[in-house]
């Protein structure tokens, strides 16, 4: 069995999140008259939740690939700090 790079898996799962979000937004948009407001609302909430989803996915990847995480402690820590700062900003400071 081929070994997959954990960063590639993280990237693919994050892209999969955006594809599912887009499909849900289009589905809700097609069910309601004036659906563009629902489409934009779903995408705005998806952007707000993307750092949290990224943090969860990084945690799962780190649990599954423990040896990779131990070898790349600095990279894992930098990714985690970046995701936590982004989620803090989007949840608490971006109220425009």
PDB file of N, CA and C in Angstrom:
ATOM      1  N   UNK A   1       0.834  -1.172   0.000  1.00  0.00           N
ATOM      2  CA  UNK A   1       0.000   0.000   0.000  1.00  0.00           C
ATOM      3  C   UNK A   1       0.889   1.249   0.000  1.00  0.00           C
ATOM      4  N   UNK A   2       0.527   2.193  -0.820  1.00  0.00           N
ATOM      5  CA  UNK A   2       1.318   3.411  -0.938  1.00  0.00           C
ATOM      6  C   UNK A   2       1.108   4.310   0.280  1.00  0.00           C
ATOM      7  N   UNK A   3       2.207   4.865   0.792  1.00  0.00           N
ATOM      8  CA  UNK A   3       2.103   5.793   1.910  1.00  0.00           C
ATOM      9  C   UNK A   3       1.775   7.176   1.371  1.00  0.00           C
ATOM     10  N   UNK A   4       0.778   7.798   1.968  1.00  0.00           N
ATOM     11  CA  UNK A   4       0.356   9.134   1.554  1.00  0.00           C
ATOM     12  C   UNK A   4       1.017  10.164   2.458  1.00  0.00           C
ATOM     13  N   UNK A   5       1.341  11.288   1.885  1.00  0.00           N
ATOM     14  CA  UNK A   5       1.892  12.395   2.649  1.00  0.00           C
ATOM     15  C   UNK A   5       0.768  13.015   3.482  1.00  0.00           C
ATOM     16  N   UNK A   6       0.943  13.167   4.783  1.00  0.00           N
ATOM     17  CA  UNK A   6      -0.108  13.720   5.631  1.00  0.00           C
ATOM     18  C   UNK A   6      -0.535  15.140   5.245  1.00  0.00           C
ATOM     19  N   UNK A   7       0.404  15.948   4.745  1.00  0.00           N
ATOM     20  CA  UNK A   7       0.026  17.293   4.308  1.00  0.00           C
ATOM     21  C   UNK A   7      -0.871  17.247   3.073  1.00  0.00           C
ATOM     22  N   UNK A   8      -0.623  16.288   2.193  1.00  0.00           N
ATOM     23  CA  UNK A   8      -1.475  16.111   1.022  1.00  0.00           C
ATOM     24  C   UNK A   8      -2.875  15.674   1.452  1.00  0.00           C
ATOM     25  N   UNK A   9      -2.955  14.786   2.400  1.00  0.00           N
ATOM     26  CA  UNK A   9      -4.251  14.346   2.914  1.00  0.00           C
ATOM     27  C   UNK A   9      -4.991  15.504   3.568  1.00  0.00           C
ATOM     28  N   UNK A  10      -4.287  16.308   4.347  1.00  0.00           N
ATOM     29  CA  UNK A  10      -4.894  17.481   4.978  1.00  0.00           C
ATOM     30  C   UNK A  10      -5.427  18.447   3.926  1.00  0.00           C
ATOM     31  N   UNK A  11      -4.642  18.697   2.894  1.00  0.00           N
ATOM     32  CA  UNK A  11      -5.068  19.584   1.817  1.00  0.00           C
ATOM     33  C   UNK A  11      -6.278  19.029   1.078  1.00  0.00           C
ATOM     34  N   UNK A  12      -6.261  17.742   0.780  1.00  0.00           N
ATOM     35  CA  UNK A  12      -7.388  17.132   0.065  1.00  0.00           C
ATOM     36  C   UNK A  12      -8.667  17.133   0.911  1.00  0.00           C
ATOM     37  N   UNK A  13      -8.548  16.894   2.207  1.00  0.00           N
ATOM     38  CA  UNK A  13      -9.721  16.946   3.075  1.00  0.00           C
ATOM     39  C   UNK A  13     -10.286  18.363   3.181  1.00  0.00           C
ATOM     40  N   UNK A  14      -9.408  19.344   3.184  1.00  0.00           N
ATOM     41  CA  UNK A  14      -9.859  20.726   3.240  1.00  0.00           C
ATOM     42  C   UNK A  14     -10.555  21.113   1.939  1.00  0.00           C
ATOM     43  N   UNK A  15     -10.025  20.671   0.801  1.00  0.00           N
ATOM     44  CA  UNK A  15     -10.691  20.899  -0.487  1.00  0.00           C
ATOM     45  C   UNK A  15     -12.036  20.176  -0.507  1.00  0.00           C
ATOM     46  N   UNK A  16     -12.102  18.974   0.035  1.00  0.00           N
ATOM     47  CA  UNK A  16     -13.351  18.224   0.122  1.00  0.00           C
ATOM     48  C   UNK A  16     -14.389  18.979   0.956  1.00  0.00           C
ATOM     49  N   UNK A  17     -13.943  19.647   2.033  1.00  0.00           N
ATOM     50  CA  UNK A  17     -14.833  20.478   2.852  1.00  0.00           C
ATOM     51  C   UNK A  17     -15.452  21.586   2.000  1.00  0.00           C
ATOM     52  N   UNK A  18     -14.639  22.255   1.192  1.00  0.00           N
ATOM     53  CA  UNK A  18     -15.164  23.341   0.368  1.00  0.00           C
ATOM     54  C   UNK A  18     -16.092  22.826  -0.722  1.00  0.00           C
ATOM     55  N   UNK A  19     -15.848  21.652  -1.266  1.00  0.00           N
ATOM     56  CA  UNK A  19     -16.740  21.068  -2.269  1.00  0.00           C
ATOM     57  C   UNK A  19     -18.091  20.742  -1.643  1.00  0.00           C
ATOM     58  N   UNK A  20     -18.084  20.142  -0.454  1.00  0.00           N
ATOM     59  CA  UNK A  20     -19.341  19.835   0.240  1.00  0.00           C
ATOM     60  C   UNK A  20     -20.089  21.120   0.577  1.00  0.00           C
ATOM     61  N   UNK A  21     -19.377  22.136   1.023  1.00  0.00           N
ATOM     62  CA  UNK A  21     -19.997  23.420   1.333  1.00  0.00           C
ATOM     63  C   UNK A  21     -20.645  24.025   0.089  1.00  0.00           C
ATOM     64  N   UNK A  22     -19.966  23.956  -1.039  1.00  0.00           N
ATOM     65  CA  UNK A  22     -20.505  24.480  -2.291  1.00  0.00           C
ATOM     66  C   UNK A  22     -21.755  23.712  -2.723  1.00  0.00           C
ATOM     67  N   UNK A  23     -21.738  22.391  -2.582  1.00  0.00           N
ATOM     68  CA  UNK A  23     -22.900  21.573  -2.955  1.00  0.00           C
ATOM     69  C   UNK A  23     -24.088  21.896  -2.054  1.00  0.00           C
ATOM     70  N   UNK A  24     -23.850  22.050  -0.760  1.00  0.00           N
ATOM     71  CA  UNK A  24     -24.931  22.404   0.163  1.00  0.00           C
ATOM     72  C   UNK A  24     -25.489  23.785  -0.171  1.00  0.00           C
ATOM     73  N   UNK A  25     -24.612  24.739  -0.469  1.00  0.00           N
ATOM     74  CA  UNK A  25     -25.067  26.092  -0.811  1.00  0.00           C
ATOM     75  C   UNK A  25     -25.897  26.098  -2.085  1.00  0.00           C
ATOM     76  N   UNK A  26     -25.489  25.350  -3.085  1.00  0.00           N
ATOM     77  CA  UNK A  26     -26.254  25.283  -4.335  1.00  0.00           C
ATOM     78  C   UNK A  26     -27.590  24.595  -4.102  1.00  0.00           C
ATOM     79  N   UNK A  27     -27.611  23.549  -3.293  1.00  0.00           N
ATOM     80  CA  UNK A  27     -28.854  22.840  -3.016  1.00  0.00           C
ATOM     81  C   UNK A  27     -29.854  23.737  -2.296  1.00  0.00           C
ATOM     82  N   UNK A  28     -29.402  24.444  -1.287  1.00  0.00           N
ATOM     83  CA  UNK A  28     -30.298  25.350  -0.561  1.00  0.00           C
ATOM     84  C   UNK A  28     -30.725  26.497  -1.459  1.00  0.00           C
ATOM     85  N   UNK A  29     -29.805  26.986  -2.287  1.00  0.00           N
ATOM     86  CA  UNK A  29     -30.103  28.069  -3.209  1.00  0.00           C
ATOM     87  C   UNK A  29     -31.194  27.674  -4.197  1.00  0.00           C
ATOM     88  N   UNK A  30     -31.170  26.450  -4.672  1.00  0.00           N
ATOM     89  CA  UNK A  30     -32.159  26.013  -5.660  1.00  0.00           C
ATOM     90  C   UNK A  30     -33.525  25.737  -5.041  1.00  0.00           C
ATOM     91  N   UNK A  31     -33.601  25.582  -3.725  1.00  0.00           N
ATOM     92  CA  UNK A  31     -34.862  25.264  -3.071  1.00  0.00           C
ATOM     93  C   UNK A  31     -35.669  26.506  -2.680  1.00  0.00           C
ATOM     94  N   UNK A  32     -35.065  27.678  -2.660  1.00  0.00           N
ATOM     95  CA  UNK A  32     -35.730  28.882  -2.177  1.00  0.00           C
ATOM     96  C   UNK A  32     -35.690  29.974  -3.231  1.00  0.00           C
ATOM     97  N   UNK A  33     -36.778  30.731  -3.305  1.00  0.00           N
ATOM     98  CA  UNK A  33     -36.799  31.899  -4.171  1.00  0.00           C
ATOM     99  C   UNK A  33     -35.892  32.959  -3.546  1.00  0.00           C
ATOM    100  N   UNK A  34     -35.145  33.675  -4.374  1.00  0.00           N
ATOM    101  CA  UNK A  34     -34.193  34.643  -3.847  1.00  0.00           C
ATOM    102  C   UNK A  34     -33.085  33.960  -3.088  1.00  0.00           C
ATOM    103  N   UNK A  35     -32.662  32.828  -3.585  1.00  0.00           N
ATOM    104  CA  UNK A  35     -31.725  31.979  -2.854  1.00  0.00           C
ATOM    105  C   UNK A  35     -30.314  32.499  -2.758  1.00  0.00           C
ATOM    106  N   UNK A  36     -29.976  33.577  -3.499  1.00  0.00           N
ATOM    107  CA  UNK A  36     -28.597  34.058  -3.433  1.00  0.00           C
ATOM    108  C   UNK A  36     -28.222  34.512  -2.019  1.00  0.00           C
ATOM    109  N   UNK A  37     -29.224  34.951  -1.250  1.00  0.00           N
ATOM    110  CA  UNK A  37     -28.901  35.328   0.131  1.00  0.00           C
ATOM    111  C   UNK A  37     -28.551  34.100   0.962  1.00  0.00           C
ATOM    112  N   UNK A  38     -29.202  32.974   0.695  1.00  0.00           N
ATOM    113  CA  UNK A  38     -28.858  31.740   1.401  1.00  0.00           C
ATOM    114  C   UNK A  38     -27.488  31.246   0.975  1.00  0.00           C
ATOM    115  N   UNK A  39     -27.204  31.333  -0.320  1.00  0.00           N
ATOM    116  CA  UNK A  39     -25.915  30.901  -0.859  1.00  0.00           C
ATOM    117  C   UNK A  39     -24.779  31.680  -0.194  1.00  0.00           C
ATOM    118  N   UNK A  40     -24.924  33.007  -0.141  1.00  0.00           N
ATOM    119  CA  UNK A  40     -23.883  33.837   0.458  1.00  0.00           C
ATOM    120  C   UNK A  40     -23.785  33.630   1.965  1.00  0.00           C
ATOM    121  N   UNK A  41     -24.915  33.410   2.625  1.00  0.00           N
ATOM    122  CA  UNK A  41     -24.893  33.163   4.067  1.00  0.00           C
ATOM    123  C   UNK A  41     -24.169  31.860   4.383  1.00  0.00           C
ATOM    124  N   UNK A  42     -24.443  30.833   3.609  1.00  0.00           N
ATOM    125  CA  UNK A  42     -23.776  29.547   3.823  1.00  0.00           C
ATOM    126  C   UNK A  42     -22.284  29.676   3.591  1.00  0.00           C
ATOM    127  N   UNK A  43     -21.878  30.410   2.547  1.00  0.00           N
ATOM    128  CA  UNK A  43     -20.453  30.585   2.302  1.00  0.00           C
ATOM    129  C   UNK A  43     -19.799  31.429   3.384  1.00  0.00           C
ATOM    130  N   UNK A  44     -20.483  32.441   3.894  1.00  0.00           N
ATOM    131  CA  UNK A  44     -19.916  33.250   4.973  1.00  0.00           C
ATOM    132  C   UNK A  44     -19.708  32.404   6.226  1.00  0.00           C
ATOM    133  N   UNK A  45     -20.679  31.568   6.555  1.00  0.00           N
ATOM    134  CA  UNK A  45     -20.515  30.678   7.721  1.00  0.00           C
ATOM    135  C   UNK A  45     -19.419  29.643   7.471  1.00  0.00           C
ATOM    136  N   UNK A  46     -19.311  29.185   6.224  1.00  0.00           N
ATOM    137  CA  UNK A  46     -18.252  28.232   5.882  1.00  0.00           C
ATOM    138  C   UNK A  46     -16.872  28.839   6.031  1.00  0.00           C
ATOM    139  N   UNK A  47     -16.730  30.110   5.663  1.00  0.00           N
ATOM    140  CA  UNK A  47     -15.449  30.793   5.846  1.00  0.00           C
ATOM    141  C   UNK A  47     -15.167  30.961   7.329  1.00  0.00           C
ATOM    142  N   UNK A  48     -16.178  31.299   8.113  1.00  0.00           N
ATOM    143  CA  UNK A  48     -15.984  31.445   9.553  1.00  0.00           C
ATOM    144  C   UNK A  48     -15.558  30.135  10.217  1.00  0.00           C
ATOM    145  N   UNK A  49     -16.087  29.028   9.732  1.00  0.00           N
ATOM    146  CA  UNK A  49     -15.787  27.733  10.354  1.00  0.00           C
ATOM    147  C   UNK A  49     -14.563  27.030   9.769  1.00  0.00           C
ATOM    148  N   UNK A  50     -14.014  27.530   8.673  1.00  0.00           N
ATOM    149  CA  UNK A  50     -12.905  26.819   8.019  1.00  0.00           C
ATOM    150  C   UNK A  50     -11.662  26.672   8.896  1.00  0.00           C
ATOM    151  N   UNK A  51     -11.239  27.662   9.701  1.00  0.00           N
ATOM    152  CA  UNK A  51     -10.083  27.393  10.568  1.00  0.00           C
ATOM    153  C   UNK A  51     -10.362  26.342  11.637  1.00  0.00           C
ATOM    154  N   UNK A  52     -11.594  26.303  12.131  1.00  0.00           N
ATOM    155  CA  UNK A  52     -11.940  25.291  13.131  1.00  0.00           C
ATOM    156  C   UNK A  52     -11.921  23.907  12.496  1.00  0.00           C
ATOM    157  N   UNK A  53     -12.479  23.800  11.294  1.00  0.00           N
ATOM    158  CA  UNK A  53     -12.455  22.528  10.559  1.00  0.00           C
ATOM    159  C   UNK A  53     -11.010  22.142  10.267  1.00  0.00           C
ATOM    160  N   UNK A  54     -10.176  23.111   9.869  1.00  0.00           N
ATOM    161  CA  UNK A  54      -8.758  22.835   9.610  1.00  0.00           C
ATOM    162  C   UNK A  54      -8.038  22.350  10.854  1.00  0.00           C
ATOM    163  N   UNK A  55      -8.348  22.937  12.001  1.00  0.00           N
ATOM    164  CA  UNK A  55      -7.732  22.504  13.259  1.00  0.00           C
ATOM    165  C   UNK A  55      -8.148  21.084  13.605  1.00  0.00           C
ATOM    166  N   UNK A  56      -9.412  20.770  13.415  1.00  0.00           N
ATOM    167  CA  UNK A  56      -9.898  19.412  13.676  1.00  0.00           C
ATOM    168  C   UNK A  56      -9.229  18.419  12.736  1.00  0.00           C
ATOM    169  N   UNK A  57      -9.145  18.766  11.445  1.00  0.00           N
ATOM    170  CA  UNK A  57      -8.497  17.876  10.483  1.00  0.00           C
ATOM    171  C   UNK A  57      -7.018  17.685  10.808  1.00  0.00           C
ATOM    172  N   UNK A  58      -6.325  18.764  11.210  1.00  0.00           N
ATOM    173  CA  UNK A  58      -4.918  18.645  11.590  1.00  0.00           C
ATOM    174  C   UNK A  58      -4.759  17.746  12.807  1.00  0.00           C
ATOM    175  N   UNK A  59      -5.672  17.863  13.764  1.00  0.00           N
ATOM    176  CA  UNK A  59      -5.625  16.992  14.939  1.00  0.00           C
ATOM    177  C   UNK A  59      -5.807  15.531  14.583  1.00  0.00           C
ATOM    178  N   UNK A  60      -6.736  15.258  13.684  1.00  0.00           N
ATOM    179  CA  UNK A  60      -6.966  13.872  13.255  1.00  0.00           C
ATOM    180  C   UNK A  60      -5.750  13.337  12.503  1.00  0.00           C
ATOM    181  N   UNK A  61      -5.189  14.150  11.616  1.00  0.00           N
ATOM    182  CA  UNK A  61      -3.996  13.730  10.868  1.00  0.00           C
ATOM    183  C   UNK A  61      -2.836  13.467  11.824  1.00  0.00           C
ATOM    184  N   UNK A  62      -2.671  14.325  12.835  1.00  0.00           N
ATOM    185  CA  UNK A  62      -1.584  14.129  13.801  1.00  0.00           C
ATOM    186  C   UNK A  62      -1.792  12.860  14.633  1.00  0.00           C
ATOM    187  N   UNK A  63      -3.040  12.522  14.925  1.00  0.00           N
ATOM    188  CA  UNK A  63      -3.302  11.284  15.665  1.00  0.00           C
ATOM    189  C   UNK A  63      -3.073  10.045  14.808  1.00  0.00           C
ATOM    190  N   UNK A  64      -3.436  10.128  13.546  1.00  0.00           N
ATOM    191  CA  UNK A  64      -3.278   8.972  12.662  1.00  0.00           C
ATOM    192  C   UNK A  64      -1.807   8.751  12.301  1.00  0.00           C
ATOM    193  N   UNK A  65      -1.101   9.849  11.980  1.00  0.00           N
ATOM    194  CA  UNK A  65       0.306   9.766  11.566  1.00  0.00           C
ATOM    195  C   UNK A  65       1.208  10.274  12.690  1.00  0.00           C
ATOM    196  N   UNK A  66       1.290   9.511  13.761  1.00  0.00           N
ATOM    197  CA  UNK A  66       2.060   9.936  14.935  1.00  0.00           C
ATOM    198  C   UNK A  66       3.557  10.021  14.634  1.00  0.00           C
ATOM    199  N   UNK A  67       4.086   9.085  13.868  1.00  0.00           N
ATOM    200  CA  UNK A  67       5.509   9.102  13.553  1.00  0.00           C
ATOM    201  C   UNK A  67       5.868  10.333  12.722  1.00  0.00           C
ATOM    202  N   UNK A  68       5.007  10.676  11.754  1.00  0.00           N
ATOM    203  CA  UNK A  68       5.244  11.867  10.936  1.00  0.00           C
ATOM    204  C   UNK A  68       5.202  13.125  11.801  1.00  0.00           C
ATOM    205  N   UNK A  69       4.259  13.173  12.725  1.00  0.00           N
ATOM    206  CA  UNK A  69       4.128  14.333  13.603  1.00  0.00           C
ATOM    207  C   UNK A  69       5.345  14.484  14.497  1.00  0.00           C
ATOM    208  N   UNK A  70       5.862  13.384  15.002  1.00  0.00           N
ATOM    209  CA  UNK A  70       7.048  13.445  15.859  1.00  0.00           C
ATOM    210  C   UNK A  70       8.264  13.912  15.058  1.00  0.00           C
ATOM    211  N   UNK A  71       8.391  13.445  13.810  1.00  0.00           N
ATOM    212  CA  UNK A  71       9.524  13.862  12.982  1.00  0.00           C
ATOM    213  C   UNK A  71       9.418  15.317  12.551  1.00  0.00           C
ATOM    214  N   UNK A  72       8.200  15.841  12.378  1.00  0.00           N
ATOM    215  CA  UNK A  72       7.985  17.205  11.895  1.00  0.00           C
ATOM    216  C   UNK A  72       7.251  18.038  12.950  1.00  0.00           C
ATOM    217  N   UNK A  73       7.840  18.099  14.137  1.00  0.00           N
ATOM    218  CA  UNK A  73       7.214  18.832  15.242  1.00  0.00           C
ATOM    219  C   UNK A  73       7.069  20.320  14.927  1.00  0.00           C
ATOM    220  N   UNK A  74       8.075  20.911  14.340  1.00  0.00           N
ATOM    221  CA  UNK A  74       8.045  22.341  14.057  1.00  0.00           C
ATOM    222  C   UNK A  74       6.961  22.683  13.039  1.00  0.00           C
ATOM    223  N   UNK A  75       6.873  21.903  11.980  1.00  0.00           N
ATOM    224  CA  UNK A  75       5.848  22.139  10.962  1.00  0.00           C
ATOM    225  C   UNK A  75       4.443  21.957  11.529  1.00  0.00           C
ATOM    226  N   UNK A  76       4.243  20.925  12.316  1.00  0.00           N
ATOM    227  CA  UNK A  76       2.933  20.690  12.932  1.00  0.00           C
ATOM    228  C   UNK A  76       2.562  21.822  13.881  1.00  0.00           C
ATOM    229  N   UNK A  77       3.527  22.301  14.633  1.00  0.00           N
ATOM    230  CA  UNK A  77       3.277  23.388  15.575  1.00  0.00           C
ATOM    231  C   UNK A  77       2.960  24.687  14.842  1.00  0.00           C
ATOM    232  N   UNK A  78       3.694  24.975  13.781  1.00  0.00           N
ATOM    233  CA  UNK A  78       3.433  26.190  13.003  1.00  0.00           C
ATOM    234  C   UNK A  78       2.040  26.136  12.382  1.00  0.00           C
ATOM    235  N   UNK A  79       1.655  25.000  11.817  1.00  0.00           N
ATOM    236  CA  UNK A  79       0.306  24.860  11.248  1.00  0.00           C
ATOM    237  C   UNK A  79      -0.767  25.037  12.313  1.00  0.00           C
ATOM    238  N   UNK A  80      -0.565  24.446  13.472  1.00  0.00           N
ATOM    239  CA  UNK A  80      -1.543  24.566  14.552  1.00  0.00           C
ATOM    240  C   UNK A  80      -1.663  26.010  15.037  1.00  0.00           C
ATOM    241  N   UNK A  81      -0.544  26.683  15.204  1.00  0.00           N
ATOM    242  CA  UNK A  81      -0.588  28.082  15.642  1.00  0.00           C
ATOM    243  C   UNK A  81      -1.270  28.956  14.597  1.00  0.00           C
ATOM    244  N   UNK A  82      -0.957  28.735  13.322  1.00  0.00           N
ATOM    245  CA  UNK A  82      -1.608  29.499  12.259  1.00  0.00           C
ATOM    246  C   UNK A  82      -3.121  29.290  12.263  1.00  0.00           C
ATOM    247  N   UNK A  83      -3.551  28.060  12.397  1.00  0.00           N
ATOM    248  CA  UNK A  83      -4.989  27.774  12.408  1.00  0.00           C
ATOM    249  C   UNK A  83      -5.679  28.344  13.642  1.00  0.00           C
ATOM    250  N   UNK A  84      -5.027  28.295  14.788  1.00  0.00           N
ATOM    251  CA  UNK A  84      -5.619  28.858  15.999  1.00  0.00           C
ATOM    252  C   UNK A  84      -5.714  30.381  15.926  1.00  0.00           C
ATOM    253  N   UNK A  85      -4.703  31.031  15.379  1.00  0.00           N
ATOM    254  CA  UNK A  85      -4.758  32.494  15.215  1.00  0.00           C
ATOM    255  C   UNK A  85      -5.852  32.868  14.218  1.00  0.00           C
ATOM    256  N   UNK A  86      -5.951  32.133  13.124  1.00  0.00           N
ATOM    257  CA  UNK A  86      -6.991  32.418  12.132  1.00  0.00           C
ATOM    258  C   UNK A  86      -8.383  32.203  12.713  1.00  0.00           C
ATOM    259  N   UNK A  87      -8.584  31.151  13.474  1.00  0.00           N
ATOM    260  CA  UNK A  87      -9.902  30.913  14.062  1.00  0.00           C
ATOM    261  C   UNK A  87     -10.229  31.958  15.120  1.00  0.00           C
ATOM    262  N   UNK A  88      -9.238  32.379  15.892  1.00  0.00           N
ATOM    263  CA  UNK A  88      -9.465  33.436  16.883  1.00  0.00           C
ATOM    264  C   UNK A  88      -9.847  34.734  16.197  1.00  0.00           C
ATOM    265  N   UNK A  89      -9.159  35.079  15.126  1.00  0.00           N
ATOM    266  CA  UNK A  89      -9.475  36.304  14.404  1.00  0.00           C
ATOM    267  C   UNK A  89     -10.882  36.251  13.814  1.00  0.00           C
ATOM    268  N   UNK A  90     -11.202  35.151  13.141  1.00  0.00           N
ATOM    269  CA  UNK A  90     -12.514  35.063  12.493  1.00  0.00           C
ATOM    270  C   UNK A  90     -13.658  34.986  13.488  1.00  0.00           C
ATOM    271  N   UNK A  91     -13.448  34.376  14.635  1.00  0.00           N
ATOM    272  CA  UNK A  91     -14.529  34.227  15.594  1.00  0.00           C
ATOM    273  C   UNK A  91     -14.727  35.452  16.482  1.00  0.00           C
ATOM    274  N   UNK A  92     -13.640  36.157  16.811  1.00  0.00           N
ATOM    275  CA  UNK A  92     -13.753  37.227  17.792  1.00  0.00           C
ATOM    276  C   UNK A  92     -13.515  38.622  17.270  1.00  0.00           C
ATOM    277  N   UNK A  93     -12.712  38.799  16.227  1.00  0.00           N
ATOM    278  CA  UNK A  93     -12.335  40.140  15.805  1.00  0.00           C
ATOM    279  C   UNK A  93     -12.907  40.572  14.466  1.00  0.00           C
ATOM    280  N   UNK A  94     -13.460  39.709  13.694  1.00  0.00           N
ATOM    281  CA  UNK A  94     -13.967  40.064  12.372  1.00  0.00           C
ATOM    282  C   UNK A  94     -15.487  40.231  12.424  1.00  0.00           C
ATOM    283  N   UNK A  95     -15.936  41.378  12.873  1.00  0.00           N
ATOM    284  CA  UNK A  95     -17.365  41.627  13.007  1.00  0.00           C
ATOM    285  C   UNK A  95     -17.842  42.676  12.019  1.00  0.00           C
ATOM    286  N   UNK A  96     -17.267  42.723  10.859  1.00  0.00           N
ATOM    287  CA  UNK A  96     -17.684  43.728   9.872  1.00  0.00           C
ATOM    288  C   UNK A  96     -18.886  43.253   9.087  1.00  0.00           C
TER     289      UNK A  96
END
